[in-house]
Amino acid sequence: MVAAGLFFFAFFAVALARPTTNDEFHVHERRADVPKGFAYRGQASPDATLDLRIALVQSNPAGLEAALYDVSTPGSSSYRKHLSKAQVEAFVTPKPETVQAVNSWLAKNNVSAARISPSGDWMSVQIPVAKANAMLNTQFAEYVHEKTNTTVVRTMAYSVPETVLGHIAAIHPTTSFVEPLISAAEVQTFHHPRSKTGVKKTKASKASSTSHLSLPTSVAAVDDSCNSQITPACLQAIYNMPTAPASSNRTNLFVATFAQESATQSDLQEFLGKFRKGSQPARVILGSLDGGLTDFASSGTTEASLDLQYTAGLATNVPTSIISVGANNTDGIAGFLDLVNALLAQDELPQVLTTSFGFNEKDIPAAIGSNLCNAYAQLGARGTTVLFASGDGGVSGVQATQDCTTFIPSFPSTCPFVTSVGGTTSFGPEVAVSFSSGGFSNLFARPQYQDSAVDAYLKNLGKTNAGLFNASGRAFPDIAAQAQNFQVFVNGQVKPVAGTSAASPTVASLVALLNDAIQKDGGAPVGFLNPFLYSKGANALNDITQGSNPGCGTNGFSAAKGWDPVTGLGTPDFAKLLTAVKGS
């Protein structure tokens, strides 16, 4: 549980004066043009206040990455022996000379900063535009986001003095033009065309015979009704999930919501009454950050209702925290940075964190994407499974568009230290759903744990889509789950909902139940999943070999044997995964 009061940041006052540094400036970040959807309005008022975040260079990010893989890779002597808060912070706390150089630069300019991350690698300053222009040798201007008529203050390039060169990783938001209103990996309230593949009633898979394991309660055959509507019972049957409530009292599950999404208790009660009759009351906690909701709303929205109902409905008796991130954030990335820093400050972390929101990777500055990705690595090293919906635009990004000349990967799914969840539909056989986002990062290199699986796919792909994607980039998604026709109560009415934002909470619930079974037998939570999934866990997944994810005027990628950029390695089988984890 996140302690009350720790979801709020205090910003310190700034003393204002003319900058006194005369160091030679070096361009730190630059962009070539204003992204589509934004328009230049004019120079920013010199008296307007900017809330800037300064990322200091971390002391040993390579050591953090090595430690993360050490505790996450089956066969390692440290597998699932997760690091403490202090151990993780030791890798990312800036070196004393870095702190001294940056503080001296700020002091020379009569600026005070607030430390906003537990390890001190992020600080915040509030300064007028005129001072920022002088300190960064730039000109901040106003740009309007044409679709929402929202104005942001940004610059096309900024520089830092030589005395802090090599000590500052990024200053943000400066050159970033992130959509001011993010939406979930698109939740759709209509039926997508289904695969033409014949659908038959099929029985749930059975776990290997292993007498000493805590195997799930038996599930019935998948009912034919699951062809047209997905309910918790359908998911339990398709993925061989337990129907009995969690009982270890040691697991938890966190759901991050943004953009003022809200859920109601009455909708949750109706949902459980209809689709999980006889289940125990949900154990739900609401947390708030950046002006997010502090109580359950009287009116619900689709995404938050979906997230709450399917985590509470599947991970029965697992304490579930809904973290509402509001609009009062100035981190330049919709509160994502504020959220991860708030979580890292806690002594007790979520064991599973699922998020159904994201961005097109091209909109995220490289330094910010890298820094946020490293923050997810910190969560993973401490034992958190971080899951993101891959998006609903096929190869065209978070949401569907034909207005692209190359494929658009989605972020944070392209971060190598998170598990990206794509979408499927139907059963017997299960097939890829056409909107499942997937592809290859232009920012992050492919991690070694993916090499064998991705190389096999690329070899069979040949020259198809050549020039449209970066074959050496981090490939996504990693795993998939049902993403169509989810039955959700929204303000008393049942709505069919589709999107990979349904798949991610499904997988999160399954992982929470895995953690419950493992910890009940004295084990440790699974933590960062990917090295396990691409090795011991691959045979515990249902390989998806039909379907594709069109976009950008192309047919996109096709599902195939093994890993593919539509459904990843496949969909989960709880009992087989439990056997594989305990055998690792």
Coordinates of C-alpha atoms in Angstrom, one line a residue:
M1 CA 0.0 0.0 0.0
V2 CA 1.3 3.5 -0.8
A3 CA 1.4 5.6 2.3
A4 CA -0.8 8.7 2.3
G5 CA 0.9 11.9 1.7
L6 CA 3.7 10.5 -0.3
F7 CA 2.0 11.2 -3.6
F8 CA 2.6 14.9 -3.3
F9 CA 5.6 17.0 -4.2
A10 CA 6.7 20.3 -2.7
F11 CA 8.4 22.8 -4.9
F12 CA 10.8 25.3 -3.4
A13 CA 10.9 29.1 -4.1
V14 CA 13.3 30.4 -6.6
A15 CA 15.4 33.5 -6.0
L16 CA 15.6 35.5 -9.2
A17 CA 18.6 37.5 -10.5
R18 CA 20.5 37.9 -13.8
P19 CA 22.6 34.9 -14.7
T20 CA 26.3 35.4 -13.9
T21 CA 27.8 32.4 -15.6
N22 CA 30.0 33.2 -18.7
D23 CA 30.8 29.6 -19.6
E24 CA 30.9 28.6 -23.2
F25 CA 27.6 27.0 -24.2
H26 CA 27.1 23.6 -25.9
V27 CA 23.9 22.6 -27.6
H28 CA 22.3 19.9 -25.5
E29 CA 19.1 19.0 -27.4
R30 CA 17.8 20.2 -30.7
R31 CA 14.8 19.3 -32.9
A32 CA 14.5 20.1 -36.6
D33 CA 10.9 21.2 -36.8
V34 CA 7.7 21.6 -35.0
P35 CA 5.7 18.4 -35.0
K36 CA 2.5 18.0 -36.9
G37 CA -0.5 19.1 -34.8
F38 CA 1.4 22.0 -33.1
A39 CA 1.7 25.6 -34.5
Y40 CA 4.0 28.5 -33.5
R41 CA 2.1 31.3 -31.8
G42 CA 4.8 33.7 -30.8
Q43 CA 7.6 34.4 -28.3
A44 CA 6.7 33.5 -24.7
S45 CA 6.3 36.3 -22.2
P46 CA 9.6 36.9 -20.4
D47 CA 7.7 37.0 -17.1
A48 CA 5.9 33.7 -17.5
T49 CA 7.1 31.0 -15.0
L50 CA 8.5 27.8 -16.3
D51 CA 8.5 24.6 -14.2
L52 CA 11.6 22.7 -15.5
R53 CA 12.8 19.3 -14.4
I54 CA 16.6 18.7 -14.5
A55 CA 17.8 15.1 -14.9
L56 CA 21.3 14.6 -13.5
V57 CA 23.5 12.0 -15.0
Q58 CA 23.2 8.8 -12.9
S59 CA 26.3 7.3 -11.4
N60 CA 26.0 3.7 -12.7
P61 CA 23.0 3.0 -15.0
A62 CA 24.9 0.1 -16.6
G63 CA 25.3 -1.5 -13.2
L64 CA 21.5 -1.1 -12.6
E65 CA 20.8 -2.9 -15.9
A66 CA 23.2 -5.7 -15.1
A67 CA 21.6 -6.1 -11.6
L68 CA 18.1 -6.1 -13.1
Y69 CA 19.0 -8.9 -15.5
D70 CA 20.8 -10.8 -12.7
V71 CA 17.6 -11.0 -10.6
S72 CA 15.3 -11.5 -13.6
T73 CA 17.0 -14.3 -15.6
P74 CA 16.3 -18.0 -14.8
G75 CA 19.5 -19.8 -14.0
S76 CA 21.1 -16.9 -12.3
S77 CA 22.1 -17.5 -8.7
S78 CA 20.2 -14.2 -7.9
Y79 CA 17.0 -15.0 -9.8
R80 CA 14.1 -13.4 -8.0
K81 CA 16.4 -12.1 -5.2
H82 CA 15.3 -8.6 -5.7
L83 CA 17.2 -5.5 -4.6
S84 CA 16.4 -3.2 -1.8
K85 CA 15.5 0.4 -2.2
A86 CA 19.0 1.5 -1.0
Q87 CA 20.7 -1.0 -3.3
V88 CA 18.9 0.4 -6.4
E89 CA 19.4 4.0 -5.4
A90 CA 23.1 3.4 -5.1
F91 CA 23.2 2.8 -8.9
V92 CA 21.3 5.9 -9.9
T93 CA 22.4 8.5 -7.2
P94 CA 24.5 11.1 -9.1
K95 CA 28.2 11.3 -8.3
P96 CA 29.1 14.1 -5.8
E97 CA 31.0 16.0 -8.5
T98 CA 27.8 16.0 -10.6
V99 CA 25.7 17.3 -7.8
Q100 CA 28.3 20.0 -7.0
A101 CA 28.6 21.1 -10.6
V102 CA 24.9 21.5 -11.2
N103 CA 24.3 23.2 -7.8
S104 CA 27.1 25.6 -8.4
W105 CA 25.6 26.5 -11.8
L106 CA 22.2 27.1 -10.3
A107 CA 23.7 29.1 -7.3
K108 CA 25.6 31.4 -9.7
N109 CA 22.2 32.2 -11.3
N110 CA 20.5 32.6 -7.9
V111 CA 18.2 29.7 -8.5
S112 CA 17.3 27.1 -5.9
A113 CA 16.1 23.6 -6.8
A114 CA 13.9 21.0 -5.2
R115 CA 14.9 17.4 -5.2
I116 CA 12.0 15.4 -6.6
S117 CA 13.3 11.8 -6.9
P118 CA 14.4 9.6 -4.0
S119 CA 18.0 9.2 -5.3
G120 CA 18.4 12.9 -6.2
D121 CA 18.7 12.3 -10.0
W122 CA 15.8 14.6 -10.7
M123 CA 15.4 18.2 -9.5
S124 CA 12.8 20.9 -10.2
V125 CA 13.3 24.6 -10.7
Q126 CA 10.7 27.3 -11.2
I127 CA 12.1 30.3 -13.1
P128 CA 10.8 33.0 -15.5
V129 CA 11.2 32.6 -19.2
A130 CA 13.7 35.4 -19.4
K131 CA 16.0 33.7 -16.9
A132 CA 15.6 30.3 -18.7
N133 CA 16.4 31.9 -22.0
A134 CA 19.7 33.3 -20.6
M135 CA 20.7 30.2 -18.6
L136 CA 20.1 27.9 -21.6
N137 CA 21.1 30.2 -24.4
T138 CA 17.7 29.8 -26.1
Q139 CA 14.3 31.5 -26.9
F140 CA 11.3 29.9 -25.4
A141 CA 8.1 30.4 -27.5
E142 CA 4.4 29.5 -27.3
Y143 CA 3.0 26.7 -29.4
V144 CA -0.6 25.8 -29.7
H145 CA -1.8 22.2 -30.0
E146 CA -4.4 22.8 -32.7
K147 CA -6.8 19.9 -31.9
T148 CA -7.3 20.9 -28.2
N149 CA -6.3 24.7 -28.4
T150 CA -3.8 24.0 -25.6
T151 CA -0.8 26.2 -25.4
V152 CA 2.6 25.0 -24.3
V153 CA 5.9 26.9 -23.9
R154 CA 8.8 25.1 -25.6
T155 CA 12.0 25.7 -27.6
M156 CA 13.5 24.1 -30.6
A157 CA 17.0 23.8 -29.0
Y158 CA 18.8 24.6 -25.8
S159 CA 22.4 24.7 -24.6
V160 CA 24.2 24.2 -21.3
P161 CA 27.4 25.7 -20.1
E162 CA 30.6 23.7 -20.2
T163 CA 30.8 23.4 -16.4
V164 CA 27.7 21.2 -16.4
L165 CA 28.4 19.4 -19.7
G166 CA 28.4 15.6 -18.9
H167 CA 26.5 16.2 -15.6
I168 CA 23.0 17.0 -17.0
A169 CA 21.2 14.3 -18.8
A170 CA 18.2 16.4 -19.8
I171 CA 16.2 19.5 -19.0
H172 CA 12.5 19.0 -19.5
P173 CA 10.1 20.0 -20.9
T174 CA 12.1 22.0 -23.4
T175 CA 12.1 20.4 -26.8
S176 CA 9.3 17.9 -26.2
F177 CA 5.9 18.3 -27.9
V178 CA 3.8 15.6 -26.2
E179 CA 0.1 15.5 -26.9
P180 CA -1.5 17.4 -23.9
L181 CA -4.4 15.0 -23.7
I182 CA -3.5 11.3 -23.7
S183 CA -6.0 8.7 -24.2
A184 CA -5.9 5.0 -23.4
A185 CA -4.6 2.6 -25.9
E186 CA -7.8 3.1 -27.7
V187 CA -10.9 1.7 -25.9
Q188 CA -13.6 1.2 -28.5
T189 CA -17.2 0.6 -27.8
F190 CA -18.2 -1.3 -30.9
H191 CA -17.4 -4.7 -32.3
H192 CA -14.4 -5.0 -34.6
P193 CA -14.7 -7.4 -37.6
R194 CA -13.6 -10.8 -36.2
S195 CA -11.3 -13.2 -37.9
K196 CA -12.8 -15.4 -40.5
T197 CA -11.2 -18.4 -38.8
G198 CA -13.7 -20.9 -37.6
V199 CA -14.3 -20.8 -33.9
K200 CA -15.0 -24.0 -32.0
K201 CA -15.6 -24.8 -28.4
T202 CA -12.4 -25.9 -26.8
K203 CA -11.3 -27.2 -23.4
A204 CA -9.0 -25.3 -21.2
S205 CA -5.4 -26.5 -21.2
K206 CA -4.2 -28.6 -18.3
A207 CA -1.0 -28.1 -16.3
S208 CA 1.8 -30.7 -16.3
S209 CA 1.5 -33.2 -13.6
T210 CA 3.5 -31.8 -10.7
S211 CA 2.3 -32.9 -7.3
H212 CA 4.1 -30.4 -5.2
L213 CA 2.8 -27.3 -7.0
S214 CA -0.1 -25.2 -5.9
L215 CA -2.1 -25.7 -9.1
P216 CA -5.2 -23.6 -9.9
T217 CA -8.8 -24.6 -9.3
S218 CA -10.1 -26.5 -12.3
V219 CA -11.8 -24.4 -15.0
A220 CA -14.6 -25.5 -17.3
A221 CA -14.4 -25.6 -21.1
V222 CA -14.6 -22.3 -22.8
D223 CA -18.3 -21.4 -23.4
D224 CA -19.5 -20.6 -26.9
S225 CA -20.8 -17.2 -25.6
C226 CA -17.1 -16.1 -25.3
N227 CA -17.2 -15.8 -29.1
S228 CA -19.3 -12.7 -28.8
Q229 CA -18.6 -11.4 -25.3
I230 CA -15.6 -11.7 -23.0
T231 CA -16.2 -11.9 -19.2
P232 CA -14.0 -13.0 -16.3
A233 CA -15.2 -16.6 -16.7
C234 CA -14.1 -16.6 -20.4
L235 CA -10.7 -15.3 -19.5
Q236 CA -10.3 -17.9 -16.6
A237 CA -11.2 -20.7 -19.0
I238 CA -9.1 -19.5 -22.0
Y239 CA -6.0 -18.8 -19.9
N240 CA -6.5 -21.6 -17.3
M241 CA -6.7 -19.1 -14.5
P242 CA -7.8 -20.0 -10.9
T243 CA -11.3 -19.1 -9.8
A244 CA -10.5 -19.4 -6.1
P245 CA -9.5 -16.1 -4.3
A246 CA -5.9 -15.3 -3.6
S247 CA -4.9 -16.4 -0.1
S248 CA -1.3 -15.5 0.5
N249 CA -2.0 -12.1 1.9
R250 CA 1.3 -11.0 0.4
T251 CA 0.5 -9.9 -3.1
N252 CA -0.9 -6.7 -4.6
L253 CA -1.7 -5.0 -7.9
F254 CA -1.6 -1.4 -9.0
V255 CA -3.4 0.2 -11.8
A256 CA -2.3 3.6 -13.1
T257 CA -5.0 5.8 -14.7
F258 CA -4.6 9.2 -16.3
A259 CA -6.7 11.9 -18.1
Q260 CA -9.2 12.1 -15.3
E261 CA -10.5 8.6 -15.9
S262 CA -12.9 7.5 -13.1
A263 CA -14.7 4.4 -11.9
T264 CA -17.7 4.0 -9.6
Q265 CA -18.3 1.6 -6.8
S266 CA -21.8 0.9 -8.0
D267 CA -20.6 -0.2 -11.4
L268 CA -18.0 -2.5 -9.8
Q269 CA -20.7 -4.0 -7.5
E270 CA -23.0 -4.6 -10.5
F271 CA -20.2 -6.1 -12.5
L272 CA -19.2 -8.5 -9.8
G273 CA -22.8 -9.4 -9.1
K274 CA -23.4 -10.3 -12.7
F275 CA -20.1 -11.8 -13.8
R276 CA -18.4 -13.0 -10.5
K277 CA -21.3 -14.2 -8.4
G278 CA -20.3 -15.4 -5.0
S279 CA -16.9 -13.8 -5.1
Q280 CA -15.4 -12.0 -2.2
P281 CA -15.8 -8.2 -1.9
A282 CA -13.2 -6.4 -3.9
R283 CA -10.2 -5.0 -1.9
V284 CA -9.8 -1.7 -3.7
I285 CA -7.7 1.3 -2.6
L286 CA -7.7 4.7 -4.3
G287 CA -4.5 6.8 -4.5
S288 CA -4.1 10.3 -5.9
L289 CA -1.3 12.2 -7.6
D290 CA -1.1 15.6 -9.4
G291 CA -4.7 16.5 -8.5
G292 CA -6.1 13.1 -9.4
L293 CA -9.4 11.8 -7.9
T294 CA -9.4 11.3 -4.2
D295 CA -12.7 9.4 -4.0
F296 CA -14.7 7.1 -6.3
A297 CA -16.7 9.2 -8.8
S298 CA -20.4 9.4 -9.1
S299 CA -20.0 8.9 -12.9
G300 CA -17.7 6.5 -14.5
T301 CA -15.6 6.4 -17.7
T302 CA -14.9 3.5 -19.9
E303 CA -11.1 3.0 -19.3
A304 CA -11.1 3.2 -15.6
S305 CA -14.2 1.1 -15.3
L306 CA -12.6 -1.6 -17.5
D307 CA -9.3 -1.6 -15.5
L308 CA -11.0 -1.8 -12.1
Q309 CA -13.6 -4.4 -13.0
Y310 CA -11.3 -6.8 -14.7
T311 CA -8.5 -6.6 -12.1
A312 CA -11.0 -7.0 -9.2
G313 CA -12.9 -9.6 -11.1
L314 CA -10.0 -11.8 -12.0
A315 CA -7.5 -11.2 -9.2
T316 CA -10.0 -11.9 -6.5
N317 CA -8.9 -11.0 -3.0
V318 CA -5.7 -9.3 -4.3
P319 CA -5.5 -5.8 -2.8
T320 CA -5.8 -3.5 -5.9
S321 CA -4.7 0.1 -5.8
I322 CA -6.1 2.5 -8.5
I323 CA -3.7 5.4 -8.8
S324 CA -5.4 8.4 -10.3
V325 CA -2.9 10.8 -11.9
G326 CA -4.5 14.2 -12.5
A327 CA -3.9 17.1 -14.9
N328 CA -2.0 19.2 -12.4
N329 CA 1.4 18.0 -13.6
T330 CA 4.2 19.9 -15.2
D331 CA 6.5 17.0 -15.9
G332 CA 5.8 17.4 -19.7
I333 CA 4.8 13.8 -20.0
A334 CA 1.3 13.7 -18.6
G335 CA 2.4 12.7 -15.1
F336 CA 4.3 9.5 -16.0
L337 CA 7.5 10.9 -14.5
D338 CA 5.8 12.1 -11.4
L339 CA 4.1 8.7 -10.9
V340 CA 7.3 6.6 -11.2
N341 CA 9.3 8.9 -8.9
A342 CA 6.5 8.8 -6.3
L343 CA 6.5 5.0 -6.5
L344 CA 10.2 4.8 -6.2
A345 CA 10.1 6.8 -3.1
Q346 CA 8.1 4.1 -1.3
D347 CA 9.6 1.4 0.9
E348 CA 7.0 -1.1 -0.3
L349 CA 6.5 -1.2 -4.1
P350 CA 3.6 -2.6 -6.2
Q351 CA 4.3 -6.2 -7.2
V352 CA 2.4 -5.6 -10.4
L353 CA 1.8 -2.2 -12.1
T354 CA -0.4 -2.0 -15.2
T355 CA -0.9 1.0 -17.4
S356 CA -3.2 1.3 -20.4
F357 CA -2.0 4.7 -21.6
G358 CA 0.9 5.6 -23.8
F359 CA 2.5 7.8 -26.5
N360 CA 3.9 7.5 -29.9
E361 CA 7.6 7.1 -29.4
K362 CA 8.5 9.8 -31.9
D363 CA 6.9 12.4 -29.6
I364 CA 9.2 11.6 -26.7
P365 CA 12.7 13.2 -26.5
A366 CA 15.4 10.6 -26.5
A367 CA 16.9 11.7 -23.1
I368 CA 13.5 11.7 -21.4
G369 CA 12.5 8.3 -22.9
S370 CA 15.8 6.8 -21.7
N371 CA 15.5 8.3 -18.2
L372 CA 11.9 7.2 -17.8
C373 CA 12.8 3.7 -19.0
N374 CA 15.7 3.5 -16.5
A375 CA 13.1 4.4 -13.8
Y376 CA 11.1 1.3 -14.8
A377 CA 14.3 -0.7 -14.6
Q378 CA 14.6 0.5 -11.0
L379 CA 11.0 -0.8 -10.3
G380 CA 11.9 -4.1 -11.9
A381 CA 15.1 -4.5 -9.9
R382 CA 13.1 -4.1 -6.8
G383 CA 10.6 -6.8 -7.9
T384 CA 7.8 -5.0 -9.7
T385 CA 6.3 -6.4 -12.9
V386 CA 5.7 -3.3 -15.1
L387 CA 3.1 -3.9 -17.9
F388 CA 1.9 -1.5 -20.6
A389 CA -0.8 -2.0 -23.3
S390 CA 1.0 -1.9 -26.7
G391 CA -1.6 0.4 -28.3
D392 CA -4.4 0.2 -30.8
G393 CA -3.0 1.5 -34.0
G394 CA -1.4 -1.5 -35.5
V395 CA 1.9 -0.4 -37.0
S396 CA 0.8 3.2 -37.0
G397 CA 1.3 3.8 -33.2
V398 CA -0.9 4.2 -30.2
Q399 CA -4.0 5.0 -32.3
A400 CA -4.8 4.1 -35.9
T401 CA -3.8 6.5 -38.7
Q402 CA -2.9 6.2 -42.3
D403 CA -1.0 9.5 -42.1
C404 CA 2.5 7.9 -41.7
T405 CA 5.2 7.0 -44.1
T406 CA 7.1 4.7 -41.8
F407 CA 5.9 2.5 -38.9
I408 CA 5.4 4.3 -35.6
P409 CA 6.3 2.4 -32.4
S410 CA 4.6 3.2 -29.1
F411 CA 6.2 4.2 -25.8
P412 CA 6.7 3.1 -23.0
S413 CA 6.1 -0.3 -24.7
T414 CA 9.5 0.1 -26.5
C415 CA 11.4 0.4 -23.2
P416 CA 13.4 -2.9 -22.8
F417 CA 12.6 -3.0 -19.1
V418 CA 8.8 -3.3 -19.3
T419 CA 6.5 -6.0 -20.6
S420 CA 4.4 -4.9 -23.5
V421 CA 0.9 -6.5 -24.0
G422 CA -0.7 -6.9 -27.4
G423 CA -4.1 -8.1 -28.3
T424 CA -6.0 -11.2 -29.6
T425 CA -9.5 -12.2 -30.3
S426 CA -11.5 -15.5 -30.7
F427 CA -10.4 -18.9 -29.4
G428 CA -9.9 -22.3 -30.8
P429 CA -7.7 -20.9 -32.4
E430 CA -7.0 -17.5 -30.8
V431 CA -5.9 -15.0 -33.4
A432 CA -4.2 -11.6 -33.4
V433 CA -6.6 -8.7 -33.3
S434 CA -6.0 -6.2 -36.2
F435 CA -5.4 -3.1 -34.0
S436 CA -2.7 -4.7 -31.8
S437 CA 0.2 -2.2 -31.9
G438 CA 3.6 -3.8 -32.5
G439 CA 6.9 -3.2 -34.2
F440 CA 10.4 -2.0 -33.4
S441 CA 11.8 0.9 -31.5
N442 CA 13.7 3.8 -33.1
L443 CA 15.1 4.8 -29.6
F444 CA 16.1 1.6 -27.8
A445 CA 18.4 -1.1 -29.1
R446 CA 17.1 -4.7 -29.1
P447 CA 17.9 -6.3 -25.7
Q448 CA 19.9 -9.5 -25.8
Y449 CA 17.0 -11.6 -24.3
Q450 CA 15.1 -11.0 -27.6
D451 CA 17.8 -11.8 -30.1
S452 CA 17.0 -15.4 -30.9
A453 CA 13.2 -15.0 -31.1
V454 CA 13.3 -11.8 -33.1
D455 CA 16.1 -12.9 -35.5
A456 CA 14.0 -16.0 -36.4
Y457 CA 11.0 -13.7 -37.2
L458 CA 13.1 -11.3 -39.3
K459 CA 14.7 -14.2 -41.2
N460 CA 11.2 -15.4 -42.3
L461 CA 10.0 -11.8 -42.9
G462 CA 12.7 -11.2 -45.6
K463 CA 12.3 -7.9 -47.4
T464 CA 8.7 -7.4 -46.5
N465 CA 8.2 -3.8 -45.1
A466 CA 11.9 -3.1 -45.7
G467 CA 12.7 0.5 -44.9
L468 CA 9.6 1.0 -42.8
F469 CA 11.0 -0.1 -39.5
N470 CA 14.3 -0.3 -37.5
A471 CA 15.1 -4.0 -37.5
S472 CA 17.8 -3.6 -34.8
G473 CA 15.4 -1.8 -32.3
R474 CA 13.7 -3.3 -29.3
A475 CA 10.8 -5.4 -30.6
F476 CA 7.3 -5.3 -29.1
P477 CA 4.9 -6.6 -27.8
D478 CA 6.2 -9.3 -25.6
I479 CA 3.0 -11.1 -24.8
A480 CA -0.7 -10.8 -25.6
A481 CA -4.2 -11.5 -24.4
Q482 CA -7.9 -11.1 -25.4
A483 CA -8.7 -7.5 -26.4
Q484 CA -12.2 -7.4 -27.9
N485 CA -15.8 -7.6 -26.7
F486 CA -15.1 -7.1 -23.0
Q487 CA -18.3 -6.6 -21.1
V488 CA -17.9 -3.6 -18.9
F489 CA -20.4 -1.7 -16.7
V490 CA -20.3 2.0 -17.3
N491 CA -22.8 4.1 -15.4
G492 CA -25.1 1.1 -15.0
Q493 CA -25.0 0.0 -18.6
V494 CA -23.0 -2.9 -20.0
K495 CA -20.8 -1.9 -22.9
P496 CA -18.7 -4.1 -25.2
V497 CA -15.2 -2.7 -25.1
A498 CA -12.1 -3.4 -27.2
G499 CA -8.5 -2.4 -27.0
T500 CA -5.1 -3.6 -25.7
S501 CA -6.1 -1.6 -22.6
A502 CA -8.3 -4.7 -21.9
A503 CA -5.4 -7.1 -22.5
S504 CA -2.9 -5.4 -20.1
P505 CA -5.1 -5.6 -16.9
T506 CA -5.9 -9.2 -17.8
V507 CA -2.2 -10.2 -17.9
A508 CA -1.6 -8.1 -14.7
S509 CA -4.3 -10.0 -12.9
L510 CA -2.8 -13.3 -14.0
V511 CA 0.6 -12.2 -12.8
A512 CA -0.8 -11.1 -9.5
L513 CA -2.3 -14.6 -9.1
L514 CA 1.0 -16.2 -10.0
N515 CA 2.7 -14.1 -7.3
D516 CA 0.0 -15.2 -4.8
A517 CA 0.6 -18.9 -5.6
I518 CA 4.4 -18.5 -5.5
Q519 CA 4.4 -16.5 -2.2
K520 CA 2.0 -18.9 -0.6
D521 CA 4.7 -21.5 -1.0
G522 CA 7.4 -19.2 0.3
G523 CA 8.7 -17.9 -3.0
A524 CA 9.4 -14.4 -4.2
P525 CA 7.3 -12.4 -6.8
V526 CA 8.2 -12.8 -10.5
G527 CA 9.3 -9.2 -11.0
F528 CA 10.6 -8.2 -14.4
L529 CA 9.2 -10.9 -16.7
N530 CA 10.9 -10.6 -20.1
P531 CA 14.1 -12.7 -19.6
F532 CA 11.9 -15.5 -18.2
L533 CA 9.3 -15.2 -21.0
Y534 CA 11.9 -15.4 -23.7
S535 CA 13.5 -18.4 -22.2
K536 CA 11.8 -20.8 -19.7
G537 CA 8.4 -19.2 -20.1
A538 CA 8.1 -19.4 -23.8
N539 CA 6.7 -23.0 -23.8
A540 CA 4.1 -21.9 -21.2
L541 CA 2.5 -19.6 -23.7
N542 CA -0.1 -20.2 -26.4
D543 CA 1.6 -19.4 -29.7
I544 CA -0.6 -17.1 -32.0
T545 CA 0.1 -17.7 -35.7
Q546 CA -2.9 -16.0 -37.5
G547 CA -3.7 -12.3 -38.0
S548 CA -1.9 -9.1 -38.7
N549 CA -1.7 -5.4 -37.6
P550 CA -2.2 -3.2 -40.6
G551 CA -1.5 0.6 -40.7
C552 CA 0.3 3.4 -42.5
G553 CA -1.3 2.1 -45.7
T554 CA 0.3 -1.3 -45.4
N555 CA -0.7 -4.8 -44.2
G556 CA 1.6 -4.3 -41.3
F557 CA 3.2 -7.4 -39.7
S558 CA 1.7 -10.9 -39.6
A559 CA 1.5 -13.2 -36.7
A560 CA 3.8 -16.2 -37.0
K561 CA 5.2 -19.2 -35.2
G562 CA 7.3 -18.0 -32.3
W563 CA 7.6 -14.3 -31.5
D564 CA 5.9 -11.8 -33.8
P565 CA 5.3 -8.0 -33.7
V566 CA 1.6 -8.4 -33.3
T567 CA 1.1 -10.8 -30.4
G568 CA 4.7 -11.2 -29.1
L569 CA 5.4 -14.7 -27.8
G570 CA 1.7 -15.5 -27.4
T571 CA -0.9 -15.6 -24.7
P572 CA -0.5 -17.0 -21.2
D573 CA -1.5 -20.3 -19.6
F574 CA -1.5 -19.7 -15.9
A575 CA -0.9 -23.3 -14.8
K576 CA 2.0 -23.8 -17.3
L577 CA 3.5 -20.5 -16.3
L578 CA 3.3 -21.4 -12.6
T579 CA 5.1 -24.7 -13.3
A580 CA 7.7 -22.9 -15.4
V581 CA 8.4 -20.2 -12.7
K582 CA 8.7 -22.7 -9.9
G583 CA 11.0 -24.9 -12.0
S584 CA 13.3 -22.0 -12.8

